[in-house]
Tab-separated table of C-alpha atoms in Angstrom:
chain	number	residue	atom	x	y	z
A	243	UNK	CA	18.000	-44.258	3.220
A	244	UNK	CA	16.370	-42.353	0.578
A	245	UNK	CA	13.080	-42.698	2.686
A	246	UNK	CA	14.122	-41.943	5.926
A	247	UNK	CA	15.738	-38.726	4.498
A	248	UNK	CA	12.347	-37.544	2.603
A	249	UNK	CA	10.256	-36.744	5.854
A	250	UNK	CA	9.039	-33.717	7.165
A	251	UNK	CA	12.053	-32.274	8.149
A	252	UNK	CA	12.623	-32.625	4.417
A	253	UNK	CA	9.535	-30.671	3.215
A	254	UNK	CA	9.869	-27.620	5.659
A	255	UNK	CA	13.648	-27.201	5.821
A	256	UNK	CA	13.422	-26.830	2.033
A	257	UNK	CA	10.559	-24.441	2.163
A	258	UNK	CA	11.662	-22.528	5.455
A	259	UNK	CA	15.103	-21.847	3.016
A	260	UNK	CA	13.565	-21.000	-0.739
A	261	UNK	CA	11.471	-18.141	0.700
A	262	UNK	CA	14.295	-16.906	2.727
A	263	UNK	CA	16.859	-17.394	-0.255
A	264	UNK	CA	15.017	-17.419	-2.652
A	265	UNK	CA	16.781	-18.933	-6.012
A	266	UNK	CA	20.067	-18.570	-4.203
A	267	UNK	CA	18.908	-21.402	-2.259
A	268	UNK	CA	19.966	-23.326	-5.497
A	269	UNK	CA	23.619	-23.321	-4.319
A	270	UNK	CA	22.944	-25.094	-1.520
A	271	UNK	CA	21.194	-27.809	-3.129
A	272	UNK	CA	23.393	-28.560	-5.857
A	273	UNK	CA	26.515	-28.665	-3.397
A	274	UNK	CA	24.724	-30.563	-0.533
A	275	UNK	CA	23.904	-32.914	-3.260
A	276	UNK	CA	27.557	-33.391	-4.234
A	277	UNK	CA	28.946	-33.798	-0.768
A	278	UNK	CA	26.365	-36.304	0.082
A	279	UNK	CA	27.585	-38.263	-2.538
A	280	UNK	CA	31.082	-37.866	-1.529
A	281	UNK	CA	30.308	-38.783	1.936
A	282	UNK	CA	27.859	-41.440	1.816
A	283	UNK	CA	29.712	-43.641	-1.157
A	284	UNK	CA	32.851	-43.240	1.216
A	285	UNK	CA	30.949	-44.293	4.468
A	286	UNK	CA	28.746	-47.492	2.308
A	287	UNK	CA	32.150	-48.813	0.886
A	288	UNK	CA	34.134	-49.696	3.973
A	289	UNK	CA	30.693	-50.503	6.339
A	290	UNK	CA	29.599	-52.894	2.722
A	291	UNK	CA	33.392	-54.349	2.273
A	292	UNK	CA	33.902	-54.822	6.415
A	293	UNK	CA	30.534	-56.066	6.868
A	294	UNK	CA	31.258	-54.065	10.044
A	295	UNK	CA	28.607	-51.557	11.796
A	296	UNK	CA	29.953	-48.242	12.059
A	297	UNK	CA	30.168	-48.167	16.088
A	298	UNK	CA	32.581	-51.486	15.587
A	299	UNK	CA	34.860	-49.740	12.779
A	300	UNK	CA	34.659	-46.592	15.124
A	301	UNK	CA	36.211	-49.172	17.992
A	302	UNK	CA	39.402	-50.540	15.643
A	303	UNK	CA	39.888	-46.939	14.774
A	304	UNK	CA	40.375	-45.979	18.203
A	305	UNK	CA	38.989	-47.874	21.147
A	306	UNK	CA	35.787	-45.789	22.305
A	307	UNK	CA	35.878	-43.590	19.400
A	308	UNK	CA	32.865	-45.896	18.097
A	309	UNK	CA	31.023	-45.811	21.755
A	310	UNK	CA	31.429	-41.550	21.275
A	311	UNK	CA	29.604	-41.906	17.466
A	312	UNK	CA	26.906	-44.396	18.932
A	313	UNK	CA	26.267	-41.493	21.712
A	314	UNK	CA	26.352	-38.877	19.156
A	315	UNK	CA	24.169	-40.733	16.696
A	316	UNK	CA	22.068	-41.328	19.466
A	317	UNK	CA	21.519	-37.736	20.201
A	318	UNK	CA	20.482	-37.001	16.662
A	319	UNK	CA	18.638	-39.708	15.751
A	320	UNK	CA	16.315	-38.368	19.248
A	321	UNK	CA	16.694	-34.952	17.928
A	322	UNK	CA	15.446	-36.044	14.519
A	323	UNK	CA	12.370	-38.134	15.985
A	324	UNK	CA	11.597	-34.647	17.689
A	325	UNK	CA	11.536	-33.423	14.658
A	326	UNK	CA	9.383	-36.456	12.893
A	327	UNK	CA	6.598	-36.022	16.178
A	328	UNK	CA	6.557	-32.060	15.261
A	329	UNK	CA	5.832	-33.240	11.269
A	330	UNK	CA	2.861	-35.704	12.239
A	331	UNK	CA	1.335	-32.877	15.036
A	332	UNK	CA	1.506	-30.400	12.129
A	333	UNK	CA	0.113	-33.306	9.530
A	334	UNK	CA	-3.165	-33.680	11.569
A	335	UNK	CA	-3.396	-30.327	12.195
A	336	UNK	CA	-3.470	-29.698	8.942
A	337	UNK	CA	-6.518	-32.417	8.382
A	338	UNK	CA	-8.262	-31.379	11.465
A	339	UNK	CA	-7.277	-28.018	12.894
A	340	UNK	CA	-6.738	-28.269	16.028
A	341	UNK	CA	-3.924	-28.208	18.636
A	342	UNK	CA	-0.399	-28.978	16.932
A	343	UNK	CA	1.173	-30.447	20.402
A	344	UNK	CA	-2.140	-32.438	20.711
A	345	UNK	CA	-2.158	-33.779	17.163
A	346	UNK	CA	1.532	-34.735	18.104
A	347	UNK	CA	0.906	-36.255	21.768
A	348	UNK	CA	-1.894	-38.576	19.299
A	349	UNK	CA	0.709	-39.211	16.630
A	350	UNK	CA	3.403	-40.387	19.514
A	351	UNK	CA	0.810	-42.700	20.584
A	352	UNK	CA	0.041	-44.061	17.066
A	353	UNK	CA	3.706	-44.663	16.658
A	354	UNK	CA	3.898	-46.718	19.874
A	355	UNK	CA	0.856	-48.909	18.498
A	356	UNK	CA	2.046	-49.531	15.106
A	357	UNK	CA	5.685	-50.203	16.780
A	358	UNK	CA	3.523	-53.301	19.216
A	359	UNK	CA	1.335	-54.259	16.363
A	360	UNK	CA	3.020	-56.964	13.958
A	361	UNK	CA	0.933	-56.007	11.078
A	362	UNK	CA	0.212	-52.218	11.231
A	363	UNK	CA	3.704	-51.300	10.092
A	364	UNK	CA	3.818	-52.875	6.402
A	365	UNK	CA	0.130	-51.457	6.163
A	366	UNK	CA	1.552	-48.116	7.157
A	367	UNK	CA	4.785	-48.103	4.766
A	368	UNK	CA	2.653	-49.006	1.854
A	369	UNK	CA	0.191	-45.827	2.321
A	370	UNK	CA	3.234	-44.167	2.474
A	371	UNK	CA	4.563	-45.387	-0.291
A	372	UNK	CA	1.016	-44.755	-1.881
A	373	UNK	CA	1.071	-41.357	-0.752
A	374	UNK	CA	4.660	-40.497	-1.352
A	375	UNK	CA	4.073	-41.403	-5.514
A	376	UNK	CA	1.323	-39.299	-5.453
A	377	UNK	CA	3.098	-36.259	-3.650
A	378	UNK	CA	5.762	-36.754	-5.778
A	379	UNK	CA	3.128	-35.995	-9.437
A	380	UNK	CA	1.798	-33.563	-7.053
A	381	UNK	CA	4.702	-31.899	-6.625
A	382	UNK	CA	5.336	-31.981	-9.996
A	383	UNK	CA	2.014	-30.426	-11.132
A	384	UNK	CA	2.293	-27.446	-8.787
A	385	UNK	CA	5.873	-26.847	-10.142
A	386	UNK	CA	4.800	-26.661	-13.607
A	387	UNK	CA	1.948	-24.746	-12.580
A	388	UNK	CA	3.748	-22.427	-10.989
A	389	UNK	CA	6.400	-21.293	-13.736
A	390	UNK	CA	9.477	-20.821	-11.503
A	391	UNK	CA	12.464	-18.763	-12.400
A	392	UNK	CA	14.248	-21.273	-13.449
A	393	UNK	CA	17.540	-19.621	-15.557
A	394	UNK	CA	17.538	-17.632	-12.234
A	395	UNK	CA	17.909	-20.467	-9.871
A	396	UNK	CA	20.304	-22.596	-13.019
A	397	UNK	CA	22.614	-19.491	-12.417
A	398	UNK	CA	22.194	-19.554	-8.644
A	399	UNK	CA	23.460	-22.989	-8.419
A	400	UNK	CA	26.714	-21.844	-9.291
A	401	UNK	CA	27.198	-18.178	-8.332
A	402	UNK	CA	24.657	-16.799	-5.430
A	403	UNK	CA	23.719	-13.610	-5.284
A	404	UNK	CA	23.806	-13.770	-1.308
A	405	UNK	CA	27.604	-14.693	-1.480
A	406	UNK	CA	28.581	-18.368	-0.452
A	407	UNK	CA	29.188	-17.904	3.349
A	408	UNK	CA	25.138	-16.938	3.976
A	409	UNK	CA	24.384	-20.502	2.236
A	410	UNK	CA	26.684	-22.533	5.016
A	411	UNK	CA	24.298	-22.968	7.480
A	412	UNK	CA	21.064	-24.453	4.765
A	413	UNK	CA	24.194	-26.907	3.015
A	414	UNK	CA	24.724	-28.244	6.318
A	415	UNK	CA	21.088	-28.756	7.069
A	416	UNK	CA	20.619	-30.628	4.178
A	417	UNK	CA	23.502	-32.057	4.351
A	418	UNK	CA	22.599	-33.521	7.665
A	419	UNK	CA	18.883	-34.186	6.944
A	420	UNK	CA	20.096	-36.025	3.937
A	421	UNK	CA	23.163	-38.462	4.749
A	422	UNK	CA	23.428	-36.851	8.842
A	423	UNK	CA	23.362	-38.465	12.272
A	424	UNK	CA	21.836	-42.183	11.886
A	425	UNK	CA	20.403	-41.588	8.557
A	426	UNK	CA	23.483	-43.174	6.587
A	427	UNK	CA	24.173	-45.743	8.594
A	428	UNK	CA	20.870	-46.811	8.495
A	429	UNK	CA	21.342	-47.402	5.139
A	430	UNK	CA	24.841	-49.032	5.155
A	431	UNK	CA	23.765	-51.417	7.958
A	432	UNK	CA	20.723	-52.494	6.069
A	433	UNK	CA	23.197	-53.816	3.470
A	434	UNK	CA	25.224	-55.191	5.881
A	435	UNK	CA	21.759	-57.095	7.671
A	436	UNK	CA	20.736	-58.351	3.996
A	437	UNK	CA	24.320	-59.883	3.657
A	438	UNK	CA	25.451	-57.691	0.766
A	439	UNK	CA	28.911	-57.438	1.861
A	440	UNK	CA	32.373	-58.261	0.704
A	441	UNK	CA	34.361	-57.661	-2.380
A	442	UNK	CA	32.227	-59.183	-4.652
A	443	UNK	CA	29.520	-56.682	-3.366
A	444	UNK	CA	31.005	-53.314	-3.735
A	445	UNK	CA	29.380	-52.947	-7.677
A	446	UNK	CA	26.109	-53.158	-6.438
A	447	UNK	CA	27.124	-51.254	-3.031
A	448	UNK	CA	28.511	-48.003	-4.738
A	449	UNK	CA	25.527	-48.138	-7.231
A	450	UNK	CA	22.505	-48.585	-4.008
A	451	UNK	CA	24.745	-45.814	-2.102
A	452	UNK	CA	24.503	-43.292	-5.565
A	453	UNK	CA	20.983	-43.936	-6.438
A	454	UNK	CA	19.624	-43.142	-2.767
A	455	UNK	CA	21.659	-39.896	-2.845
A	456	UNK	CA	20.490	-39.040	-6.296
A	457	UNK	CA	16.404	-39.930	-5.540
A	458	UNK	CA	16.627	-37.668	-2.611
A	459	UNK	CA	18.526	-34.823	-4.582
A	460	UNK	CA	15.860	-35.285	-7.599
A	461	UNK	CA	12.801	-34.549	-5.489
A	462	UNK	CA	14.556	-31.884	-3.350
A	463	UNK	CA	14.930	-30.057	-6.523
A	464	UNK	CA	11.402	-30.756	-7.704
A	465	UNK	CA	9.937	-29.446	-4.215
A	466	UNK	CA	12.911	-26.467	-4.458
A	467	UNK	CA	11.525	-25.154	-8.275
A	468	UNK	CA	7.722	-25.903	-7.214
A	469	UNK	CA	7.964	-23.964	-3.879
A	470	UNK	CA	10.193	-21.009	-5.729
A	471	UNK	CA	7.395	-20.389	-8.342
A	472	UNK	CA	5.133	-19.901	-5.950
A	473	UNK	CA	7.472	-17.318	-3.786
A	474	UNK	CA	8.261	-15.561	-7.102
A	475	UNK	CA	4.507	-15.094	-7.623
A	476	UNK	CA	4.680	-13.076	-4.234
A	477	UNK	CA	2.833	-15.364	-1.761
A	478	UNK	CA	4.404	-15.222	1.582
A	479	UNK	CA	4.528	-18.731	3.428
A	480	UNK	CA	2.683	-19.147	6.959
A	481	UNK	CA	5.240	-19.546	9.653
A	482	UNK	CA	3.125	-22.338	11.740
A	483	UNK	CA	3.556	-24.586	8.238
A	484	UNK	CA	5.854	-23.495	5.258
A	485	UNK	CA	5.401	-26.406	2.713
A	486	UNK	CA	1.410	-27.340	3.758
A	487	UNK	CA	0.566	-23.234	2.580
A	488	UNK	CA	2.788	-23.439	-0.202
A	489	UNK	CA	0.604	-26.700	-1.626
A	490	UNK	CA	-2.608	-24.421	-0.645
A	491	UNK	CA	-1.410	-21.695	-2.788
A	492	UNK	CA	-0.913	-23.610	-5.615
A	493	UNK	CA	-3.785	-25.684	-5.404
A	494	UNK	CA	-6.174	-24.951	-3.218
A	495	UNK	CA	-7.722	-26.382	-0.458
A	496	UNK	CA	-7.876	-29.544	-1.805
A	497	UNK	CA	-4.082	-29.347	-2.222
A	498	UNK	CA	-3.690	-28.049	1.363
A	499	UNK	CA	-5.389	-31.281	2.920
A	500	UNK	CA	-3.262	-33.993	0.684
A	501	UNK	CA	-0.229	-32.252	2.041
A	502	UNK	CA	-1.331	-32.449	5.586
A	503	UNK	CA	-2.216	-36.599	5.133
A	504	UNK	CA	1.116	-37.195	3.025
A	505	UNK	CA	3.453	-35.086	5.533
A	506	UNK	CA	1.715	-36.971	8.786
A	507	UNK	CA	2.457	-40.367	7.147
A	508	UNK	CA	5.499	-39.460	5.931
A	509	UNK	CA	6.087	-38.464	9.812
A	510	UNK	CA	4.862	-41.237	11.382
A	511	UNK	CA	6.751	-44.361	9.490
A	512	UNK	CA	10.110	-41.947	10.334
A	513	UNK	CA	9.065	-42.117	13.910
A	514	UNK	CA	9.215	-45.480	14.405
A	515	UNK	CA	12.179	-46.249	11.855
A	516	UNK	CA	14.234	-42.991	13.842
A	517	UNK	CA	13.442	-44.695	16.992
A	518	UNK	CA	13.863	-48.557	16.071
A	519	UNK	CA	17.641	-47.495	14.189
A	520	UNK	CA	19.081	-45.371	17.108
A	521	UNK	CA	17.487	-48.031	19.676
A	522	UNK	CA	20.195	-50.558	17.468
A	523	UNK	CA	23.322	-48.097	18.068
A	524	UNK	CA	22.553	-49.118	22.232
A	525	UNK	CA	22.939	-52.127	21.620
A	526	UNK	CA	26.836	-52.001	22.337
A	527	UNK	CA	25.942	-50.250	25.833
A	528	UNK	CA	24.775	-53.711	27.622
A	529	UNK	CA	22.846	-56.413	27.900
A	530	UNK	CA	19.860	-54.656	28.834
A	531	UNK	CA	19.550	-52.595	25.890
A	532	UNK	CA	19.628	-56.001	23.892
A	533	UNK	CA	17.056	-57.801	26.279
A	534	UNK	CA	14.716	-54.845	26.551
A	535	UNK	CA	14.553	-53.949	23.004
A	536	UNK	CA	10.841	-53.042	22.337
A	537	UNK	CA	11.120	-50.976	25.654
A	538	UNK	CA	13.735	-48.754	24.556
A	539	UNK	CA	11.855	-47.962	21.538
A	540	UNK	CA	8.760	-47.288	23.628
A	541	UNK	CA	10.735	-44.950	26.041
A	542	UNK	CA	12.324	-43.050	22.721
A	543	UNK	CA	9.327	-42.453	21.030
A	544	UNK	CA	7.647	-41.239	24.575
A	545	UNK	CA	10.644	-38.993	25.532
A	546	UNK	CA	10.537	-37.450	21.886
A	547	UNK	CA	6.736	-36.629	22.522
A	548	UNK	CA	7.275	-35.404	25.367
A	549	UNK	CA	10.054	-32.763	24.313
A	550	UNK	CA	8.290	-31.450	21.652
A	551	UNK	CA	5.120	-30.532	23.422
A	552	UNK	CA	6.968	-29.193	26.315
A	553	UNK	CA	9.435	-26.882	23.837
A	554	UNK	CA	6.821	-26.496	20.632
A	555	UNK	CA	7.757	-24.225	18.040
A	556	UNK	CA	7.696	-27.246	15.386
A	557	UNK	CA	9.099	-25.705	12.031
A	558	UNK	CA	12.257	-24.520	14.578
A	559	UNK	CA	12.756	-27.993	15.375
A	560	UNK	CA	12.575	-29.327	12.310
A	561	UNK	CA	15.038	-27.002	10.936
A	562	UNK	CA	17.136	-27.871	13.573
A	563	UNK	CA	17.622	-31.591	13.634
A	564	UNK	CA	19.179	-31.223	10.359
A	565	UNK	CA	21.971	-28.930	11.452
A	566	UNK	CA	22.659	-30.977	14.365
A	567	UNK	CA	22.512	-34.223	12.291
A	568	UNK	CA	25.542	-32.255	9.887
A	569	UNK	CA	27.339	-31.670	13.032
A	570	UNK	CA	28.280	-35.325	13.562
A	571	UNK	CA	28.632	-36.012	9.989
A	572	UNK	CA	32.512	-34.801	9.691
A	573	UNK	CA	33.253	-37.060	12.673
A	574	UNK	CA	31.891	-39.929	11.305
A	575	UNK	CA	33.728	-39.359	7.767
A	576	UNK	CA	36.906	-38.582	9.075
A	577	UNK	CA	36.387	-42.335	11.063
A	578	UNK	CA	35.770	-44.184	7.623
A	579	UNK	CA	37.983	-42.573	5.440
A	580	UNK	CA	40.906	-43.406	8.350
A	581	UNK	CA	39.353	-47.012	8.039
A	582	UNK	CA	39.559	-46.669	4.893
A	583	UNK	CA	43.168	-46.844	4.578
A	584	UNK	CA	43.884	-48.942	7.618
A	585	UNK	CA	45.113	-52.489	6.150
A	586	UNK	CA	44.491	-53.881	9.720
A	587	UNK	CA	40.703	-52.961	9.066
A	588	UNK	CA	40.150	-53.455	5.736
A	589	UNK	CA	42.483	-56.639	4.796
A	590	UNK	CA	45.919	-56.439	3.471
A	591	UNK	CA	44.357	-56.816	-0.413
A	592	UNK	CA	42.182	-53.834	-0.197
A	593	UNK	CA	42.804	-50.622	-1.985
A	594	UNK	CA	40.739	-47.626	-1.672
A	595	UNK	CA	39.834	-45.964	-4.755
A	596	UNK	CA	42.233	-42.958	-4.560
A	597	UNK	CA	39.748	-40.661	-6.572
A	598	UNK	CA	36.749	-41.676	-4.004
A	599	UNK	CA	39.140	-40.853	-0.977
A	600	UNK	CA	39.975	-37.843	-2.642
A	601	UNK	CA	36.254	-36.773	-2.935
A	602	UNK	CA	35.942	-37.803	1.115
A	603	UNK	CA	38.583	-35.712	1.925
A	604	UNK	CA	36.842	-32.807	-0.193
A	605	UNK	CA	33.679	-33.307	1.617
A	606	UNK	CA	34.918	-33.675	4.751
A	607	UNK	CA	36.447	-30.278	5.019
A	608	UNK	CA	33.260	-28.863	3.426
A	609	UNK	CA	31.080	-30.393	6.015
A	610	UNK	CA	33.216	-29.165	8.689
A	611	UNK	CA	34.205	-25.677	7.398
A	612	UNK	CA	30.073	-25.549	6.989
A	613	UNK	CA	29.201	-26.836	9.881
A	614	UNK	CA	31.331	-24.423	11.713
A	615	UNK	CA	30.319	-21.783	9.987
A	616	UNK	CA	26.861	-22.004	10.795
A	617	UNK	CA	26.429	-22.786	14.563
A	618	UNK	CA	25.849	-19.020	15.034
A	619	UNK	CA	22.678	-19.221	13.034
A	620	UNK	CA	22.123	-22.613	14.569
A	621	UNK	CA	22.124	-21.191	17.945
A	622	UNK	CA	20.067	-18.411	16.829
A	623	UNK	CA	17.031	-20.587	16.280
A	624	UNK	CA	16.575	-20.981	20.103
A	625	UNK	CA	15.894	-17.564	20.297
């Protein structure tokens, strides 16, 4: 979960928002941070205790309410491997310099290889993971380096200079980048796939569900105070690539080319995992989708190519997936937390812990009241 949340919608949503917000962009951290945790310990719990998927607790909610949040989750896990092509065409156009929508028709094609290949994935996911440690001390460097405002953004957190209503629309893009569209489930139904289910489980569930949320929050706050010191030192980001000029700032060349390798890696490894999770969801649609598997993916990963280069503007759209990814998200809580407290679902000896439903409820109406409030600002970015 943590992974497929730390890609390169990730890195540019976050910087896209600190030079816009500046340390005000604090608020939205620290609450997106809480509500995730709200919402995904909620969502883990009754997917971990049902060993259910969420399109089959979805179903004994309501018959076809699970069918709508397969569709839905569908739609944004597409959006969100839009979003991963855009992050690899940018990632190799970093390294190389040339076309972004080239770099990206390339990277789509990588993605379908490593996706055929039985041994190029693991190689992949460990550079990754190579890469990721080392962005992670990189990160670290440049935001020690950089001597951000920290009090400022400590104060932020809690009372924003920008008021709290201009901060709905970058909570809800974290929000959704972060425990959105597919991006929970994936993590829930990898539990569910390793046979960690049950009552004797739910320990070990609550803690994986916490630590993913936490991990994510930790480095978005890293990459938050490292990017902020270098808007306070009055650098201006480049539009075409937020986070790759911030790096260059900071550190150079050198600095500008690591970001380029780790964000088209990052990119990649989400392309095939975004494609491979929301190819599961069709499962329930037929036999076809079941028999032609491998195709499905193949057909995903080309139709996601093929959108971006045909509608560009790659920091837009990976801005945007997270919005729409937030937009499902008080759908799918509102279907677990009525799980949750359905006997007939959850077994007569169940009891939902009435402080955790409490929290749900909390970050349910957050979600929505964000998400709400921000599809003005969403719809602006088509402009």
């Amino acid at each position: 979960m943590a992974t497929s949340a730390i890609g390169p919608g990730f890195l540019t949503q976050t910087a896209v928002f600190t030079q816009q917000f500046k340390a005000d962009f604090a608020f939205a951290i620290l609450a997106s941070i809480v509500l995730d945790i709200g919402a995904q310990m909620n969502t883990w719990r009754v997917i971990g205790y049902t060993g259910l998927r969420g399109q089959d607790i979805g179903n004994r909610v309501l018959p076809g309410l699970g069918s709508v949040i397969a569709v839905l989750i569908v739609i944004g896990g597409l959006a969100f491997n839009i979003g991963n092509i855009a992050g690899a065409g940018l990632g190799l156009n970093v390294l190389f310099g040339l076309n972004v929508k080239w770099m990206a028709v390339v990277s789509g094609i990588i993605g379908i290889l490593i996706f055929l290949s039985r041994n190029a994935g693991p190689i992949m996911d460990r550079f990754a993971q190579i890469l990721g440690g080392l962005m992670i001390l990189v990160v670290l460097y440049v935001m020690l380096t950089s001597h951000p405002p920290v009090g400022r953004a400590l104060a932020a957190s809690v009372a924003p200079s920008v008021g709290y209503n201009a901060l709905m629309m970058p909570m809800i893009t974290l929000i959704g980048g972060t425990v959105g569209g597919y991006i929970t489930f994936a993590g829930g139904h990898r539990l569910v796939d390793a046979g960690i289910t049950g009552k004797e489980n739910l320990g070990r569930i609550a803690k994986a569900s916490l630590s993913g949320v936490l991990i994510t929050g930790l480095m978005r706050v890293i990459l938050f105070l490292a990017i902020l010191g270098v808007v306070a030192a009055g650098h201006t980001l480049a539009k075409s690539n937020p986070p790759a000029s911030a790096f260059q700032y900071a550190l150079g060349n050198i600095g500008y080319k690591f970001f380029g390798l780790v964000l088209w890696c990052a990119a990649i490894t989400s392309v095939v995992g975004a494609a491979y999770t929301s190819a599961s969801f069709l499962r329930g649609f037929g036999t076809w989708f079941r028999d032609h598997q491998a195709a499905t993916i193949i057909g995903f990963i080309t139709f996601s190519t093929l959108v971006f280069v045909l509608y560009g503007q790659p920091v837009k759209v990976l801005v945007l997936v997270g919005s729409l990814n937030g937009l499902i998200l008080p759908l799918t809580l509102l279907t677990m937390l009525i799980a949750a407290a359905n006997r007939r679902i959850m077994g007569e000896d169940y009891r939902h812990p009435v402080w955790l439903y409490v929290f749900g409820i909390i970050a349910l109406i957050a979600t929505a009241y964000a998400g709400i409030s921000s599809l003005g600002n969403i719809a602006s970015l088509f402009h």
